[in-house]
mmCIF file of C-alpha atoms and ligand atoms in Angstrom:
data_model
loop_
_atom_site.group_PDB
_atom_site.id
_atom_site.type_symbol
_atom_site.label_atom_id
_atom_site.label_comp_id
_atom_site.label_asym_id
_atom_site.label_seq_id
_atom_site.Cartn_x
_atom_site.Cartn_y
_atom_site.Cartn_z
ATOM 1 C CA MET A 1 162.445 132.026 35.989
ATOM 2 C CA ILE A 2 163.987 129.538 33.564
ATOM 3 C CA GLU A 3 165.523 127.777 36.533
ATOM 4 C CA LEU A 4 162.128 127.597 38.265
ATOM 5 C CA THR A 5 160.509 126.139 35.164
ATOM 6 C CA SER A 6 163.069 123.357 34.947
ATOM 7 C CA GLN A 7 162.679 122.709 38.706
ATOM 8 C CA LYS A 8 158.947 122.457 38.110
ATOM 9 C CA ASP A 9 159.384 119.989 35.242
ATOM 10 C CA ALA A 10 161.669 117.836 37.374
ATOM 11 C CA ALA A 11 159.194 117.956 40.287
ATOM 12 C CA LEU A 12 156.208 117.045 38.100
ATOM 13 C CA ALA A 13 158.156 114.078 36.744
ATOM 14 C CA ALA A 14 159.079 112.947 40.290
ATOM 15 C CA ILE A 15 155.484 113.355 41.462
ATOM 16 C CA SER A 16 154.160 111.328 38.614
ATOM 17 C CA GLY A 17 156.805 108.651 39.306
ATOM 18 C CA ALA A 18 156.097 108.441 43.089
ATOM 19 C CA ASP A 19 154.824 104.946 43.796
ATOM 20 C CA THR A 20 154.007 105.313 47.496
ATOM 21 C CA LEU A 21 152.255 107.922 49.608
ATOM 22 C CA ASP A 22 155.505 108.424 51.546
ATOM 23 C CA ALA A 23 157.463 109.171 48.357
ATOM 24 C CA LEU A 24 154.750 111.642 47.346
ATOM 25 C CA GLU A 25 154.906 113.363 50.727
ATOM 26 C CA GLU A 26 158.655 113.763 50.268
ATOM 27 C CA GLN A 27 157.997 115.600 46.999
ATOM 28 C CA ARG A 28 155.369 117.821 48.647
ATOM 29 C CA VAL A 29 157.735 118.863 51.441
ATOM 30 C CA GLY A 30 160.575 119.469 48.922
ATOM 31 C CA ALA A 31 158.393 121.803 46.850
ATOM 32 C CA LEU A 32 155.692 123.331 49.053
ATOM 33 C CA GLY A 33 157.088 122.766 52.579
ATOM 34 C CA LYS A 34 158.483 125.715 54.576
ATOM 35 C CA LYS A 35 161.940 125.331 53.006
ATOM 36 C CA GLY A 36 160.712 123.882 49.708
ATOM 37 C CA TRP A 37 161.861 125.444 46.463
ATOM 38 C CA VAL A 38 158.438 126.987 45.664
ATOM 39 C CA SER A 39 158.195 128.575 49.125
ATOM 40 C CA LEU A 40 161.753 129.973 48.808
ATOM 41 C CA ALA A 41 160.910 131.421 45.377
ATOM 42 C CA LEU A 42 157.839 133.119 46.865
ATOM 43 C CA LYS A 43 160.045 134.654 49.561
ATOM 44 C CA THR A 44 162.266 136.324 46.897
ATOM 45 C CA LEU A 45 159.268 138.441 45.799
ATOM 46 C CA GLY A 46 159.866 140.730 48.799
ATOM 47 C CA GLN A 47 163.266 141.814 47.538
ATOM 48 C CA MET A 48 162.096 142.620 43.997
ATOM 49 C CA SER A 49 161.196 145.993 42.545
ATOM 50 C CA PRO A 50 157.460 146.502 41.976
ATOM 51 C CA GLU A 51 157.850 146.008 38.232
ATOM 52 C CA GLU A 52 159.822 142.763 38.597
ATOM 53 C CA ARG A 53 157.345 141.548 41.226
ATOM 54 C CA SER A 54 154.270 142.192 39.097
ATOM 55 C CA GLU A 55 155.783 139.970 36.462
ATOM 56 C CA ALA A 56 157.263 137.224 38.695
ATOM 57 C CA ALA A 57 154.439 136.832 41.246
ATOM 58 C CA PRO A 58 151.752 135.413 38.882
ATOM 59 C CA ALA A 59 154.323 133.072 37.332
ATOM 60 C CA ILE A 60 155.457 131.647 40.698
ATOM 61 C CA GLN A 61 151.831 131.322 41.891
ATOM 62 C CA ALA A 62 150.978 129.453 38.702
ATOM 63 C CA ILE A 63 153.902 127.045 39.291
ATOM 64 C CA ARG A 64 152.756 126.530 42.883
ATOM 65 C CA ALA A 65 149.195 125.756 41.767
ATOM 66 C CA GLU A 66 150.414 123.331 39.108
ATOM 67 C CA VAL A 67 152.626 121.428 41.569
ATOM 68 C CA ALA A 68 149.897 121.363 44.272
ATOM 69 C CA ASP A 69 147.295 120.059 41.785
ATOM 70 C CA ALA A 70 149.675 117.352 40.567
ATOM 71 C CA ILE A 71 150.328 116.235 44.165
ATOM 72 C CA ALA A 72 146.585 116.121 44.995
ATOM 73 C CA ALA A 73 145.769 114.112 41.874
ATOM 74 C CA LYS A 74 148.606 111.667 42.534
ATOM 75 C CA ARG A 75 147.541 111.265 46.196
ATOM 76 C CA GLN A 76 144.017 110.363 45.132
ATOM 77 C CA ALA A 77 145.345 107.810 42.626
ATOM 78 C CA LEU A 78 147.703 106.227 45.169
ATOM 79 C CA GLU A 79 144.969 106.008 47.851
ATOM 80 C CA ALA A 80 142.568 104.380 45.412
ATOM 81 C CA ALA A 81 145.232 101.858 44.389
ATOM 82 C CA GLU A 82 145.957 101.093 48.064
ATOM 83 C CA LEU A 83 142.269 100.404 48.737
ATOM 84 C CA GLU A 84 142.005 98.206 45.662
ATOM 85 C CA ALA A 85 144.997 96.165 46.823
ATOM 86 C CA GLN A 86 143.516 95.812 50.329
ATOM 87 C CA LEU A 87 140.155 94.664 48.962
ATOM 88 C CA ALA A 88 141.844 92.163 46.706
ATOM 89 C CA SER A 89 143.974 90.670 49.493
ATOM 90 C CA GLU A 90 141.361 90.537 52.313
ATOM 91 C CA THR A 91 138.547 88.003 52.104
ATOM 92 C CA LEU A 92 135.461 87.688 54.281
ATOM 93 C CA ASP A 93 134.356 84.156 55.121
ATOM 94 C CA LEU A 94 130.595 84.364 55.576
ATOM 95 C CA THR A 95 130.377 80.669 56.475
ATOM 96 C CA LEU A 96 132.244 81.166 59.783
ATOM 97 C CA PRO A 97 129.890 80.759 62.785
ATOM 98 C CA ALA A 98 129.276 84.059 64.629
ATOM 99 C CA PRO A 99 130.673 84.233 68.178
ATOM 100 C CA ASP A 100 128.119 83.559 70.937
ATOM 101 C CA MET A 101 126.404 86.678 72.203
ATOM 102 C CA LEU A 102 125.268 87.048 75.801
ATOM 103 C CA SER A 103 121.626 88.037 75.687
ATOM 104 C CA GLY A 104 119.979 89.769 78.623
ATOM 105 C CA SER A 105 116.925 88.394 80.404
ATOM 106 C CA VAL A 106 114.145 89.743 82.575
ATOM 107 C CA HIS A 107 114.874 89.160 86.286
ATOM 108 C CA PRO A 108 112.206 87.009 87.960
ATOM 109 C CA VAL A 109 111.413 89.863 90.378
ATOM 110 C CA SER A 110 110.747 92.249 87.478
ATOM 111 C CA GLN A 111 108.683 89.553 85.796
ATOM 112 C CA VAL A 112 106.582 89.044 88.926
ATOM 113 C CA MET A 113 106.143 92.807 89.390
ATOM 114 C CA ASP A 114 104.813 93.043 85.831
ATOM 115 C CA GLU A 115 102.517 90.085 86.409
ATOM 116 C CA LEU A 116 101.042 91.458 89.599
ATOM 117 C CA ALA A 117 100.566 94.945 88.162
ATOM 118 C CA GLU A 118 98.691 93.305 85.270
ATOM 119 C CA ILE A 119 96.420 91.272 87.569
ATOM 120 C CA PHE A 120 95.646 94.174 89.888
ATOM 121 C CA ALA A 121 95.021 96.446 86.885
ATOM 122 C CA ASP A 122 92.278 93.984 85.872
ATOM 123 C CA LEU A 123 90.788 94.514 89.345
ATOM 124 C CA GLY A 124 90.882 98.312 88.949
ATOM 125 C CA PHE A 125 94.003 99.036 91.021
ATOM 126 C CA ALA A 126 96.363 101.883 90.066
ATOM 127 C CA VAL A 127 100.121 101.641 90.684
ATOM 128 C CA ALA A 128 101.642 104.118 93.185
ATOM 129 C CA THR A 129 105.273 104.695 94.149
ATOM 130 C CA GLY A 130 107.087 106.335 97.062
ATOM 131 C CA PRO A 131 110.667 107.194 98.007
ATOM 132 C CA GLU A 132 113.054 104.451 99.169
ATOM 133 C CA ILE A 133 114.864 107.033 101.307
ATOM 134 C CA GLU A 134 111.962 107.742 103.609
ATOM 135 C CA ASP A 135 111.485 109.767 106.769
ATOM 136 C CA ASP A 136 110.722 108.375 110.182
ATOM 137 C CA TRP A 137 107.258 109.943 110.293
ATOM 138 C CA HIS A 138 105.924 108.271 107.125
ATOM 139 C CA ASN A 139 107.661 104.932 107.803
ATOM 140 C CA PHE A 140 106.632 104.628 111.476
ATOM 141 C CA THR A 141 104.770 107.415 113.270
ATOM 142 C CA ALA A 142 101.946 107.916 110.763
ATOM 143 C CA LEU A 143 101.512 104.143 110.739
ATOM 144 C CA ASN A 144 100.695 104.309 114.428
ATOM 145 C CA MET A 145 104.198 103.455 115.644
ATOM 146 C CA ASP A 146 105.453 106.363 117.722
ATOM 147 C CA GLU A 147 109.037 106.637 119.030
ATOM 148 C CA SER A 148 108.452 104.277 121.931
ATOM 149 C CA HIS A 149 106.239 101.754 120.140
ATOM 150 C CA PRO A 150 107.525 98.186 120.675
ATOM 151 C CA ALA A 151 106.537 97.247 117.089
ATOM 152 C CA ARG A 152 109.451 99.375 115.809
ATOM 153 C CA ALA A 153 111.771 96.652 117.079
ATOM 154 C CA MET A 154 110.317 94.260 114.480
ATOM 155 C CA HIS A 155 112.021 96.346 111.807
ATOM 156 C CA ASP A 156 115.819 96.265 111.718
ATOM 157 C CA THR A 157 116.107 99.719 110.298
ATOM 158 C CA PHE A 158 118.971 101.312 108.341
ATOM 159 C CA TYR A 159 118.965 104.892 109.633
ATOM 160 C CA PHE A 160 120.853 107.806 108.077
ATOM 161 C CA PRO A 161 122.860 110.118 110.364
ATOM 162 C CA ASP A 162 120.580 112.853 111.741
ATOM 163 C CA LYS A 163 119.982 115.693 109.283
ATOM 164 C CA ALA A 164 119.607 118.384 111.943
ATOM 165 C CA ALA A 165 122.372 118.712 114.556
ATOM 166 C CA ASP A 166 119.721 118.793 117.292
ATOM 167 C CA GLY A 167 118.143 115.566 115.985
ATOM 168 C CA GLY A 168 115.002 117.486 115.150
ATOM 169 C CA GLN A 169 114.455 118.665 118.756
ATOM 170 C CA SER A 170 113.647 122.202 117.627
ATOM 171 C CA ALA A 171 110.887 121.094 115.266
ATOM 172 C CA SER A 172 107.417 122.013 116.452
ATOM 173 C CA SER A 173 105.228 119.007 115.502
ATOM 174 C CA SER A 174 105.733 115.240 115.608
ATOM 175 C CA GLU A 175 105.470 115.229 111.803
ATOM 176 C CA ALA A 176 108.235 117.849 111.520
ATOM 177 C CA VAL A 177 110.481 115.950 113.978
ATOM 178 C CA GLY A 178 109.909 112.642 112.164
ATOM 179 C CA GLN A 179 110.569 114.145 108.779
ATOM 180 C CA LYS A 180 114.066 115.138 109.877
ATOM 181 C CA ARG A 181 115.128 111.561 110.596
ATOM 182 C CA MET A 182 115.819 109.712 107.385
ATOM 183 C CA LEU A 183 115.992 105.951 106.830
ATOM 184 C CA LEU A 184 115.755 103.319 104.123
ATOM 185 C CA ARG A 185 112.072 102.378 104.174
ATOM 186 C CA THR A 186 111.510 99.084 105.955
ATOM 187 C CA HIS A 187 108.241 98.325 104.154
ATOM 188 C CA THR A 188 106.035 99.730 101.389
ATOM 189 C CA SER A 189 103.377 100.838 103.903
ATOM 190 C CA PRO A 190 104.542 104.511 103.961
ATOM 191 C CA VAL A 191 103.168 104.742 100.403
ATOM 192 C CA GLN A 192 99.721 104.259 102.011
ATOM 193 C CA ILE A 193 100.193 107.484 103.973
ATOM 194 C CA ARG A 194 101.621 109.460 101.052
ATOM 195 C CA SER A 195 98.812 108.363 98.731
ATOM 196 C CA MET A 196 96.034 109.021 101.254
ATOM 197 C CA LYS A 197 97.441 112.500 102.006
ATOM 198 C CA GLU A 198 97.848 113.273 98.315
ATOM 199 C CA GLN A 199 94.587 112.000 96.849
ATOM 200 C CA GLY A 200 92.180 111.467 99.756
ATOM 201 C CA ALA A 201 89.425 108.801 99.587
ATOM 202 C CA PRO A 202 88.371 106.684 97.744
ATOM 203 C CA ILE A 203 91.589 104.799 96.866
ATOM 204 C CA ARG A 204 92.408 101.529 95.151
ATOM 205 C CA LEU A 205 96.124 101.077 94.583
ATOM 206 C CA ILE A 206 99.125 98.798 94.752
ATOM 207 C CA ALA A 207 102.656 100.020 95.483
ATOM 208 C CA PRO A 208 105.391 97.572 94.509
ATOM 209 C CA GLY A 209 109.023 98.383 95.323
ATOM 210 C CA ARG A 210 112.288 97.802 97.164
ATOM 211 C CA VAL A 211 112.487 97.805 100.959
ATOM 212 C CA TYR A 212 115.434 97.384 103.335
ATOM 213 C CA ARG A 213 116.076 95.619 106.628
ATOM 214 C CA SER A 214 119.200 94.463 108.395
ATOM 215 C CA ASP A 215 118.543 90.779 107.816
ATOM 216 C CA SER A 216 120.316 87.978 105.925
ATOM 217 C CA ASP A 217 119.732 84.217 105.552
ATOM 218 C CA ALA A 218 118.245 81.879 102.918
ATOM 219 C CA THR A 219 114.789 83.468 103.192
ATOM 220 C CA HIS A 220 115.759 87.013 104.284
ATOM 221 C CA THR A 221 117.938 89.580 102.484
ATOM 222 C CA PRO A 222 118.850 93.158 103.510
ATOM 223 C CA MET A 223 117.082 94.461 100.398
ATOM 224 C CA PHE A 224 113.917 92.785 99.206
ATOM 225 C CA HIS A 225 110.645 93.654 97.478
ATOM 226 C CA GLN A 226 107.131 94.122 98.725
ATOM 227 C CA VAL A 227 103.855 95.031 97.138
ATOM 228 C CA GLU A 228 101.498 97.103 99.208
ATOM 229 C CA GLY A 229 97.783 97.071 98.505
ATOM 230 C CA LEU A 230 95.371 99.715 99.752
ATOM 231 C CA VAL A 231 91.638 100.094 99.277
ATOM 232 C CA ILE A 232 89.759 102.932 100.977
ATOM 233 C CA ASP A 233 86.063 103.397 100.365
ATOM 234 C CA LYS A 234 82.700 103.320 102.126
ATOM 235 C CA ASP A 235 81.519 100.004 103.629
ATOM 236 C CA ILE A 236 84.757 98.099 102.984
ATOM 237 C CA HIS A 237 85.168 95.002 105.178
ATOM 238 C CA LEU A 238 87.464 92.025 105.710
ATOM 239 C CA GLY A 239 85.511 89.954 103.156
ATOM 240 C CA HIS A 240 86.680 92.345 100.398
ATOM 241 C CA LEU A 241 90.268 91.791 101.491
ATOM 242 C CA LYS A 242 89.917 88.015 101.428
ATOM 243 C CA TRP A 243 88.224 88.024 97.996
ATOM 244 C CA THR A 244 90.877 90.360 96.550
ATOM 245 C CA LEU A 245 93.796 88.265 97.806
ATOM 246 C CA GLU A 246 92.162 84.988 96.751
ATOM 247 C CA THR A 247 91.404 86.331 93.262
ATOM 248 C CA PHE A 248 94.954 87.659 92.972
ATOM 249 C CA PHE A 249 96.607 84.389 94.045
ATOM 250 C CA LYS A 250 94.417 82.295 91.728
ATOM 251 C CA ALA A 251 95.369 84.464 88.751
ATOM 252 C CA PHE A 252 99.024 84.720 89.809
ATOM 253 C CA PHE A 253 99.621 81.013 90.452
ATOM 254 C CA GLU A 254 97.242 80.077 87.624
ATOM 255 C CA ARG A 255 95.423 77.524 89.785
ATOM 256 C CA GLU A 256 91.848 77.418 90.981
ATOM 257 C CA ASP A 257 92.580 75.237 94.047
ATOM 258 C CA ILE A 258 94.351 78.001 96.012
ATOM 259 C CA THR A 259 93.472 77.970 99.715
ATOM 260 C CA LEU A 260 94.139 81.015 101.842
ATOM 261 C CA ARG A 261 94.255 81.167 105.601
ATOM 262 C CA LEU A 262 93.897 84.514 107.344
ATOM 263 C CA ARG A 263 95.587 84.086 110.718
ATOM 264 C CA PRO A 264 95.028 86.653 113.517
ATOM 265 C CA SER A 265 98.109 88.789 113.928
ATOM 266 C CA TYR A 266 99.217 92.240 115.002
ATOM 267 C CA PHE A 267 100.319 95.288 113.004
ATOM 268 C CA PRO A 268 99.973 98.726 114.623
ATOM 269 C CA PHE A 269 98.574 100.151 111.385
ATOM 270 C CA THR A 270 95.746 97.637 110.902
ATOM 271 C CA GLU A 271 92.928 96.551 113.228
ATOM 272 C CA PRO A 272 92.080 93.714 113.064
ATOM 273 C CA SER A 273 95.303 92.391 111.541
ATOM 274 C CA VAL A 274 95.737 89.080 109.771
ATOM 275 C CA GLU A 275 98.707 87.171 108.435
ATOM 276 C CA VAL A 276 98.100 85.721 104.945
ATOM 277 C CA ASP A 277 99.079 82.058 104.560
ATOM 278 C CA VAL A 278 98.732 79.907 101.477
ATOM 279 C CA GLY A 279 98.445 76.096 101.360
ATOM 280 C CA TYR A 280 101.255 74.212 99.603
ATOM 281 C CA SER A 281 102.687 70.723 99.243
ATOM 282 C CA ASN A 282 106.231 69.494 98.633
ATOM 283 C CA GLU A 283 107.032 67.895 95.295
ATOM 284 C CA GLY A 284 110.609 66.677 95.638
ATOM 285 C CA ASP A 285 112.524 69.700 96.952
ATOM 286 C CA ARG A 286 110.001 72.090 95.362
ATOM 287 C CA ARG A 287 107.103 73.759 97.151
ATOM 288 C CA VAL A 288 103.980 73.734 95.023
ATOM 289 C CA VAL A 289 101.145 76.095 95.880
ATOM 290 C CA GLY A 290 97.612 74.726 96.004
ATOM 291 C CA GLY A 291 95.556 72.391 98.156
ATOM 292 C CA HIS A 292 94.592 72.648 101.750
ATOM 293 C CA GLY A 293 97.295 73.292 104.334
ATOM 294 C CA ASP A 294 95.381 71.344 107.019
ATOM 295 C CA GLU A 295 95.324 68.073 105.072
ATOM 296 C CA GLN A 296 97.868 65.286 105.050
ATOM 297 C CA GLY A 297 100.957 66.221 102.991
ATOM 298 C CA TYR A 298 100.120 69.917 102.870
ATOM 299 C CA ASP A 299 101.376 72.856 104.894
ATOM 300 C CA TRP A 300 100.842 76.625 105.189
ATOM 301 C CA MET A 301 103.298 79.313 104.133
ATOM 302 C CA GLU A 302 103.172 82.962 105.210
ATOM 303 C CA LEU A 303 103.223 85.389 102.291
ATOM 304 C CA GLY A 304 102.452 88.703 103.945
ATOM 305 C CA GLY A 305 100.515 90.794 106.419
ATOM 306 C CA SER A 306 97.200 92.566 106.048
ATOM 307 C CA GLY A 307 94.176 93.925 107.836
ATOM 308 C CA MET A 308 91.651 96.728 108.081
ATOM 309 C CA VAL A 309 93.366 100.141 108.107
ATOM 310 C CA ASN A 310 93.567 101.399 111.686
ATOM 311 C CA ARG A 311 91.361 104.443 112.437
ATOM 312 C CA ARG A 312 94.389 106.308 113.764
ATOM 313 C CA VAL A 313 96.219 105.839 110.450
ATOM 314 C CA LEU A 314 93.246 107.273 108.548
ATOM 315 C CA GLU A 315 93.267 110.238 110.931
ATOM 316 C CA PHE A 316 97.035 110.756 110.491
ATOM 317 C CA ALA A 317 96.458 110.799 106.714
ATOM 318 C CA GLY A 318 93.565 113.264 106.961
ATOM 319 C CA ILE A 319 90.688 110.862 106.129
ATOM 320 C CA ASP A 320 87.559 110.743 108.298
ATOM 321 C CA PRO A 321 87.416 107.184 109.776
ATOM 322 C CA ASP A 322 83.678 107.521 110.468
ATOM 323 C CA GLU A 323 83.025 107.960 106.776
ATOM 324 C CA TYR A 324 85.647 105.705 105.191
ATOM 325 C CA GLN A 325 87.199 102.338 105.980
ATOM 326 C CA GLY A 326 89.692 100.305 104.094
ATOM 327 C CA PHE A 327 91.939 97.298 103.964
ATOM 328 C CA ALA A 328 95.656 97.049 103.309
ATOM 329 C CA PHE A 329 98.096 94.251 102.654
ATOM 330 C CA GLY A 330 101.855 93.883 102.204
ATOM 331 C CA LEU A 331 103.226 90.814 100.408
ATOM 332 C CA GLY A 332 106.853 89.750 99.943
ATOM 333 C CA ILE A 333 107.334 89.763 96.163
ATOM 334 C CA ASP A 334 110.530 87.695 96.326
ATOM 335 C CA ARG A 335 108.749 85.014 98.349
ATOM 336 C CA ILE A 336 105.915 84.678 95.859
ATOM 337 C CA ALA A 337 108.434 84.650 92.984
ATOM 338 C CA MET A 338 110.337 81.810 94.698
ATOM 339 C CA LEU A 339 107.133 79.901 95.159
ATOM 340 C CA LYS A 340 105.909 80.361 91.606
ATOM 341 C CA TYR A 341 109.181 79.706 89.825
ATOM 342 C CA GLY A 342 110.706 77.117 92.164
ATOM 343 C CA MET A 343 113.808 78.834 93.548
ATOM 344 C CA ASN A 344 114.933 78.049 97.057
ATOM 345 C CA ASP A 345 117.606 80.586 98.044
ATOM 346 C CA LEU A 346 116.553 84.216 98.162
ATOM 347 C CA ARG A 347 120.155 85.466 98.273
ATOM 348 C CA ALA A 348 120.777 84.166 94.719
ATOM 349 C CA PHE A 349 118.202 86.725 93.499
ATOM 350 C CA PHE A 350 120.637 89.544 94.153
ATOM 351 C CA ASP A 351 124.053 87.940 93.465
ATOM 352 C CA GLY A 352 123.948 89.006 89.809
ATOM 353 C CA ASP A 353 125.354 85.636 88.652
ATOM 354 C CA PRO A 354 124.776 85.494 84.849
ATOM 355 C CA ARG A 355 124.364 81.673 84.993
ATOM 356 C CA TRP A 356 121.504 82.005 87.511
ATOM 357 C CA LEU A 357 119.930 84.782 85.449
ATOM 358 C CA ALA A 358 120.241 82.757 82.242
ATOM 359 C CA HIS A 359 118.469 79.858 83.983
ATOM 360 C CA TYR A 360 115.708 81.682 85.876
ATOM 361 C CA GLY A 361 115.402 84.886 83.799
ATOM 362 C CA PHE A 362 112.674 85.444 81.223
ATOM 363 C CA SER A 363 112.980 86.383 77.594
ATOM 364 C CA PRO A 364 111.668 89.909 77.081
ATOM 365 C CA PHE A 365 110.088 88.762 73.803
ATOM 366 C CA ASP A 366 108.435 85.616 75.062
ATOM 367 C CA GLN A 367 106.316 86.363 78.121
ATOM 368 C CA PRO A 368 105.275 82.912 79.286
ATOM 369 C CA THR A 369 102.273 83.333 81.567
ATOM 370 C CA LEU A 370 99.106 85.122 82.437
ATOM 371 C CA SER A 371 97.598 85.237 79.014
ATOM 372 C CA ALA A 372 94.277 84.493 80.692
ATOM 373 C CA GLY A 373 94.302 87.346 83.272
ATOM 374 C CA VAL A 374 91.571 87.883 85.847
ATOM 375 C CA GLY A 375 88.836 88.832 83.366
ATOM 376 C CA ALA A 376 88.993 85.469 81.584
ATOM 377 C CA ARG A 377 88.191 83.661 84.831
ATOM 378 C CA ALA A 378 85.068 85.588 85.729
HETATM 379 C C1 FA5 B 401 105.095 94.298 106.816
HETATM 380 O O1 FA5 B 401 106.132 94.745 106.277
HETATM 381 C C2 FA5 B 401 103.820 95.104 106.783
HETATM 382 N N1 FA5 B 401 104.077 96.427 106.283
HETATM 383 C C3 FA5 B 401 102.804 94.359 105.917
HETATM 384 C C4 FA5 B 401 101.430 94.920 106.020
HETATM 385 C C5 FA5 B 401 101.009 95.855 105.069
HETATM 386 C C6 FA5 B 401 100.571 94.545 107.057
HETATM 387 C C7 FA5 B 401 99.726 96.386 105.167
HETATM 388 C C8 FA5 B 401 99.309 95.076 107.159
HETATM 389 C C9 FA5 B 401 98.881 95.985 106.199
HETATM 390 P P1 FA5 B 401 106.164 92.006 107.468
HETATM 391 O O2 FA5 B 401 107.307 92.567 108.213
HETATM 392 O O3 FA5 B 401 105.545 90.771 108.029
HETATM 393 O O4 FA5 B 401 104.968 93.064 107.341
HETATM 394 O O5 FA5 B 401 106.609 91.740 105.978
HETATM 395 C C10 FA5 B 401 105.679 91.342 104.988
HETATM 396 C C11 FA5 B 401 106.282 90.260 104.091
HETATM 397 O O6 FA5 B 401 107.534 90.699 103.544
HETATM 398 C C12 FA5 B 401 106.642 88.964 104.832
HETATM 399 O O7 FA5 B 401 105.524 88.151 104.961
HETATM 400 C C13 FA5 B 401 107.647 88.366 103.896
HETATM 401 O O8 FA5 B 401 106.996 87.757 102.789
HETATM 402 C C14 FA5 B 401 108.382 89.565 103.372
HETATM 403 N N2 FA5 B 401 109.663 89.783 104.098
HETATM 404 C C15 FA5 B 401 109.835 90.323 105.332
HETATM 405 N N3 FA5 B 401 111.154 90.409 105.631
HETATM 406 C C16 FA5 B 401 111.832 89.902 104.559
HETATM 407 C C17 FA5 B 401 113.228 89.746 104.224
HETATM 408 N N4 FA5 B 401 114.214 90.159 105.026
HETATM 409 N N5 FA5 B 401 113.556 89.186 103.024
HETATM 410 C C18 FA5 B 401 112.566 88.824 102.168
HETATM 411 N N6 FA5 B 401 111.245 88.966 102.403
HETATM 412 C C19 FA5 B 401 110.883 89.500 103.586
#
C-alpha cells in the first residue's frame, strides 16, 4: 500500500508537469491503461483474502479516482491553453474581398411560362398539366388522328418499346390499344383530352409544358415547350379565339400595335384550323414584334396553331358537340421567348452554358416586366 501511495505521488507530479496532451496521454496509459500500475493493483485484489480485500479495495479505488480526476483536470487545462495559443496566432483579415459567388438565374423559358400564366390568369384561365410520357391514344387517336392518319407523319415521335408483347392486339377497344403504346408527347394537345374527360364542360385552361420531337436545327430542338389553350363553353366562336390571342400578345409583348394574322391551315383536331402569325420587323439582326406584316419592311412569323375544337374530339372526350363548342391553340413557348428577349439560336436554350444563362437569365428577385398585366389595359 505504501508502495502504491508513492507511485501515486510520483504520477500526480508527472501529470501536473505534463506540458502537452501527448505527454499527458502517456501518463494515463502508464497508470490507468490495461497494463498500467493502477490496473495491475486492482488485479491483485482477486488473490487476497476477504479481509485483506475489504481493506485494500477502497484504497486502490480511491487512488484510481484521484489519478483519473487529475488527468481530466490537466487535459482541460491543456486544451484551453492550446485554443488560446491558436486564437492568438491566427488573425482574420475582414478587409479581404470575398471570392466571387456564382448566383443562379431564372431561365428565360421559366420566366416566359410565369409571364404567360400570369396573363392568362387575368383572363380567367386555370393552369392544367399532363404527363410527358403519354400514350398513343391521348396523343393521337383522341385528337382525331387514328393509326393510319397522314397527319401523324407531321410529328417525329419518340416511341417507347411496346409494353405488351402483342403490341396491344388483345386489347378490346381502340382506347385500350392506344393506351398500351407509350411515347414522349409530341405536343401539349393531349392535355385537352385529359382535362375534358376529367372535368367536362365548361373549360377555360392553359397547359404549358415540355414536348418532344425528333428535330434539330437553329429553330427546332428535340425537346421544346408549348402552351396549350382550351376554352369550351356554349356559343364560343373564332372571334373569341382571335380576341384572346390578341389580348395575350399585347400584354406579353407589352405593345399595343400587335397585328395578328390567322392563316387557314389544317390540324385534325380543329375545324376550321388556323395558323397564328404575328407581324414583325428587323432591327439590325433582331426581330421586333409589332406593326403590320403586309407593309414595307415588315414580315409575318408563325407562332403556333389553333382552331375550333373538332366535333369528333369533343365526342372522344365525352362532351356533347351539339351543346358545347370551343377553341384551342398551341404556341411554341421557346419561339415567343426568343422573339421577346432577342435570342436567335434555340439550341442555346438547352446547352446549360452558365455564360448564356448569366446573360439571358433573370434575377429571381427583380422581375422586370408585366407589372401592368391585362387588367391595367382594359
Ligand atoms: C401543334 O403542335 C398543335 N398541337 C398546335 C395546336 C393546338 C393546333 C391546338 C390547334 C389547336 P405545331 O406542330 O405546328 O402544332 O406546333 C406548334 C408550335 O410549336 C409551332 O408553331 C412552333 O412555334 C412550335 N414548334 C414546333 N416544333 C418545334 C421544335 N422542334 N422546336 C421548337 N418549337 C417548335
